Amino acid sequence: MPRFEVSENLSKKINDLSRARQSLIEEMEAIMFYDERADATENEELRSVMVHNRDDEKEHFSLLLEFLRRNDPELDKELREILFSKKKMQELGD
Ligand SMILES: [Fe+2]
């Protein structure tokens, strides 16, 4: 896991948040890889496996996001303001 600070100097809370954030990145990468491979293959059977695996990664991503939301109050605030909003994208954010 990439580090900007020595892990021993960080609190248990920040170390756990870093673990979850890095895992979130890895789950999103896995979604991207499976999506590209599903799109590229001409083998329908392999495509169905790739699509299934890609969608499993979306569940993993969502679980990590929920962990982060529960443990990062500012992220919780932002997600409540933005996710599932009926506003146009241009109207969201600062
Ligand atoms: Fe995963």
PDB file of C-alpha atoms and ligand atoms in Angstrom:
ATOM      1  CA  MET A   1       0.000   0.000   0.000  1.00  0.00           C
ATOM      2  CA  PRO A   2       1.475   3.378  -0.949  1.00  0.00           C
ATOM      3  CA  ARG A   3       2.389   5.434   2.096  1.00  0.00           C
ATOM      4  CA  PHE A   4       3.214   9.075   2.567  1.00  0.00           C
ATOM      5  CA  GLU A   5       3.759   8.677   6.293  1.00  0.00           C
ATOM      6  CA  VAL A   6       5.275   5.848   8.316  1.00  0.00           C
ATOM      7  CA  SER A   7       2.466   3.577   9.460  1.00  0.00           C
ATOM      8  CA  GLU A   8       3.815   3.383  13.028  1.00  0.00           C
ATOM      9  CA  ASN A   9       3.343   7.154  13.381  1.00  0.00           C
ATOM     10  CA  LEU A  10      -0.341   6.960  12.509  1.00  0.00           C
ATOM     11  CA  SER A  11      -3.312   6.185  14.737  1.00  0.00           C
ATOM     12  CA  LYS A  12      -5.174   2.890  14.429  1.00  0.00           C
ATOM     13  CA  LYS A  13      -8.144   4.818  13.025  1.00  0.00           C
ATOM     14  CA  ILE A  14      -6.118   6.450  10.235  1.00  0.00           C
ATOM     15  CA  ASN A  15      -4.383   3.163   9.429  1.00  0.00           C
ATOM     16  CA  ASP A  16      -7.754   1.441   9.108  1.00  0.00           C
ATOM     17  CA  LEU A  17      -9.138   4.273   6.973  1.00  0.00           C
ATOM     18  CA  SER A  18      -6.069   3.950   4.725  1.00  0.00           C
ATOM     19  CA  ARG A  19      -6.591   0.204   4.429  1.00  0.00           C
ATOM     20  CA  ALA A  20     -10.206   0.707   3.446  1.00  0.00           C
ATOM     21  CA  ARG A  21      -9.408   3.533   0.991  1.00  0.00           C
ATOM     22  CA  GLN A  22      -6.656   1.523  -0.704  1.00  0.00           C
ATOM     23  CA  SER A  23      -8.967  -1.481  -0.922  1.00  0.00           C
ATOM     24  CA  LEU A  24     -11.656   0.756  -2.452  1.00  0.00           C
ATOM     25  CA  ILE A  25      -9.179   1.792  -5.160  1.00  0.00           C
ATOM     26  CA  GLU A  26      -8.311  -1.858  -5.810  1.00  0.00           C
ATOM     27  CA  GLU A  27     -11.963  -2.866  -6.093  1.00  0.00           C
ATOM     28  CA  MET A  28     -12.576  -0.083  -8.617  1.00  0.00           C
ATOM     29  CA  GLU A  29      -9.534  -1.198 -10.592  1.00  0.00           C
ATOM     30  CA  ALA A  30     -10.890  -4.754 -10.609  1.00  0.00           C
ATOM     31  CA  ILE A  31     -14.240  -3.470 -11.917  1.00  0.00           C
ATOM     32  CA  MET A  32     -12.414  -1.641 -14.704  1.00  0.00           C
ATOM     33  CA  PHE A  33     -10.263  -4.665 -15.608  1.00  0.00           C
ATOM     34  CA  TYR A  34     -13.210  -7.091 -15.742  1.00  0.00           C
ATOM     35  CA  ASP A  35     -15.310  -4.584 -17.674  1.00  0.00           C
ATOM     36  CA  GLU A  36     -12.601  -4.129 -20.302  1.00  0.00           C
ATOM     37  CA  ARG A  37     -11.986  -7.876 -20.580  1.00  0.00           C
ATOM     38  CA  ALA A  38     -15.708  -8.605 -20.898  1.00  0.00           C
ATOM     39  CA  ASP A  39     -15.930  -5.992 -23.617  1.00  0.00           C
ATOM     40  CA  ALA A  40     -12.873  -7.289 -25.469  1.00  0.00           C
ATOM     41  CA  THR A  41     -13.482 -11.033 -25.551  1.00  0.00           C
ATOM     42  CA  GLU A  42     -15.412 -12.662 -28.347  1.00  0.00           C
ATOM     43  CA  ASN A  43     -16.060 -15.738 -26.182  1.00  0.00           C
ATOM     44  CA  GLU A  44     -19.597 -15.437 -24.733  1.00  0.00           C
ATOM     45  CA  GLU A  45     -18.938 -17.951 -21.958  1.00  0.00           C
ATOM     46  CA  LEU A  46     -15.850 -16.070 -20.801  1.00  0.00           C
ATOM     47  CA  ARG A  47     -17.744 -12.775 -21.091  1.00  0.00           C
ATOM     48  CA  SER A  48     -20.440 -14.068 -18.723  1.00  0.00           C
ATOM     49  CA  VAL A  49     -17.771 -15.000 -16.158  1.00  0.00           C
ATOM     50  CA  MET A  50     -16.126 -11.585 -16.481  1.00  0.00           C
ATOM     51  CA  VAL A  51     -19.460  -9.791 -16.096  1.00  0.00           C
ATOM     52  CA  HIS A  52     -20.341 -11.881 -13.033  1.00  0.00           C
ATOM     53  CA  ASN A  53     -16.952 -11.177 -11.442  1.00  0.00           C
ATOM     54  CA  ARG A  54     -17.156  -7.463 -12.306  1.00  0.00           C
ATOM     55  CA  ASP A  55     -20.499  -7.183 -10.573  1.00  0.00           C
ATOM     56  CA  ASP A  56     -19.180  -9.003  -7.488  1.00  0.00           C
ATOM     57  CA  GLU A  57     -16.448  -6.355  -7.317  1.00  0.00           C
ATOM     58  CA  LYS A  58     -19.149  -3.676  -7.289  1.00  0.00           C
ATOM     59  CA  GLU A  59     -20.549  -5.253  -4.130  1.00  0.00           C
ATOM     60  CA  HIS A  60     -17.085  -5.248  -2.563  1.00  0.00           C
ATOM     61  CA  PHE A  61     -16.614  -1.608  -3.558  1.00  0.00           C
ATOM     62  CA  SER A  62     -19.983  -0.708  -2.028  1.00  0.00           C
ATOM     63  CA  LEU A  63     -19.185  -2.445   1.262  1.00  0.00           C
ATOM     64  CA  LEU A  64     -15.926  -0.515   1.563  1.00  0.00           C
ATOM     65  CA  LEU A  65     -17.643   2.762   0.692  1.00  0.00           C
ATOM     66  CA  GLU A  66     -20.213   2.102   3.401  1.00  0.00           C
ATOM     67  CA  PHE A  67     -17.422   1.369   5.917  1.00  0.00           C
ATOM     68  CA  LEU A  68     -15.759   4.655   4.989  1.00  0.00           C
ATOM     69  CA  ARG A  69     -19.033   6.563   5.196  1.00  0.00           C
ATOM     70  CA  ARG A  70     -19.633   5.223   8.691  1.00  0.00           C
ATOM     71  CA  ASN A  71     -16.110   6.118   9.827  1.00  0.00           C
ATOM     72  CA  ASP A  72     -15.517   9.452   8.065  1.00  0.00           C
ATOM     73  CA  PRO A  73     -18.094  12.076   9.073  1.00  0.00           C
ATOM     74  CA  GLU A  74     -17.119  14.526   6.316  1.00  0.00           C
ATOM     75  CA  LEU A  75     -17.445  11.817   3.664  1.00  0.00           C
ATOM     76  CA  ASP A  76     -20.819  10.902   5.152  1.00  0.00           C
ATOM     77  CA  LYS A  77     -21.915  14.532   4.782  1.00  0.00           C
ATOM     78  CA  GLU A  78     -20.768  14.731   1.155  1.00  0.00           C
ATOM     79  CA  LEU A  79     -22.346  11.426   0.188  1.00  0.00           C
ATOM     80  CA  ARG A  80     -25.663  12.417   1.770  1.00  0.00           C
ATOM     81  CA  GLU A  81     -25.609  15.633  -0.218  1.00  0.00           C
ATOM     82  CA  ILE A  82     -24.638  14.132  -3.591  1.00  0.00           C
ATOM     83  CA  LEU A  83     -25.716  10.493  -3.876  1.00  0.00           C
ATOM     84  CA  PHE A  84     -29.209   9.826  -5.226  1.00  0.00           C
ATOM     85  CA  SER A  85     -29.758  13.548  -5.755  1.00  0.00           C
ATOM     86  CA  LYS A  86     -32.270  14.563  -8.417  1.00  0.00           C
ATOM     87  CA  LYS A  87     -30.188  17.669  -9.204  1.00  0.00           C
ATOM     88  CA  LYS A  88     -28.292  17.953 -12.482  1.00  0.00           C
ATOM     89  CA  MET A  89     -24.608  17.052 -12.235  1.00  0.00           C
ATOM     90  CA  GLN A  90     -23.692  20.675 -12.955  1.00  0.00           C
ATOM     91  CA  GLU A  91     -25.620  21.741  -9.830  1.00  0.00           C
ATOM     92  CA  LEU A  92     -23.789  19.349  -7.482  1.00  0.00           C
ATOM     93  CA  GLY A  93     -20.643  20.232  -5.544  1.00  0.00           C
ATOM     94  CA  ASP A  94     -19.430  23.616  -4.411  1.00  0.00           C
TER      95      ASP A  94
HETATM   96 FE    FE B   1     -13.158  -7.682  -4.703  1.00  0.00          FE
END
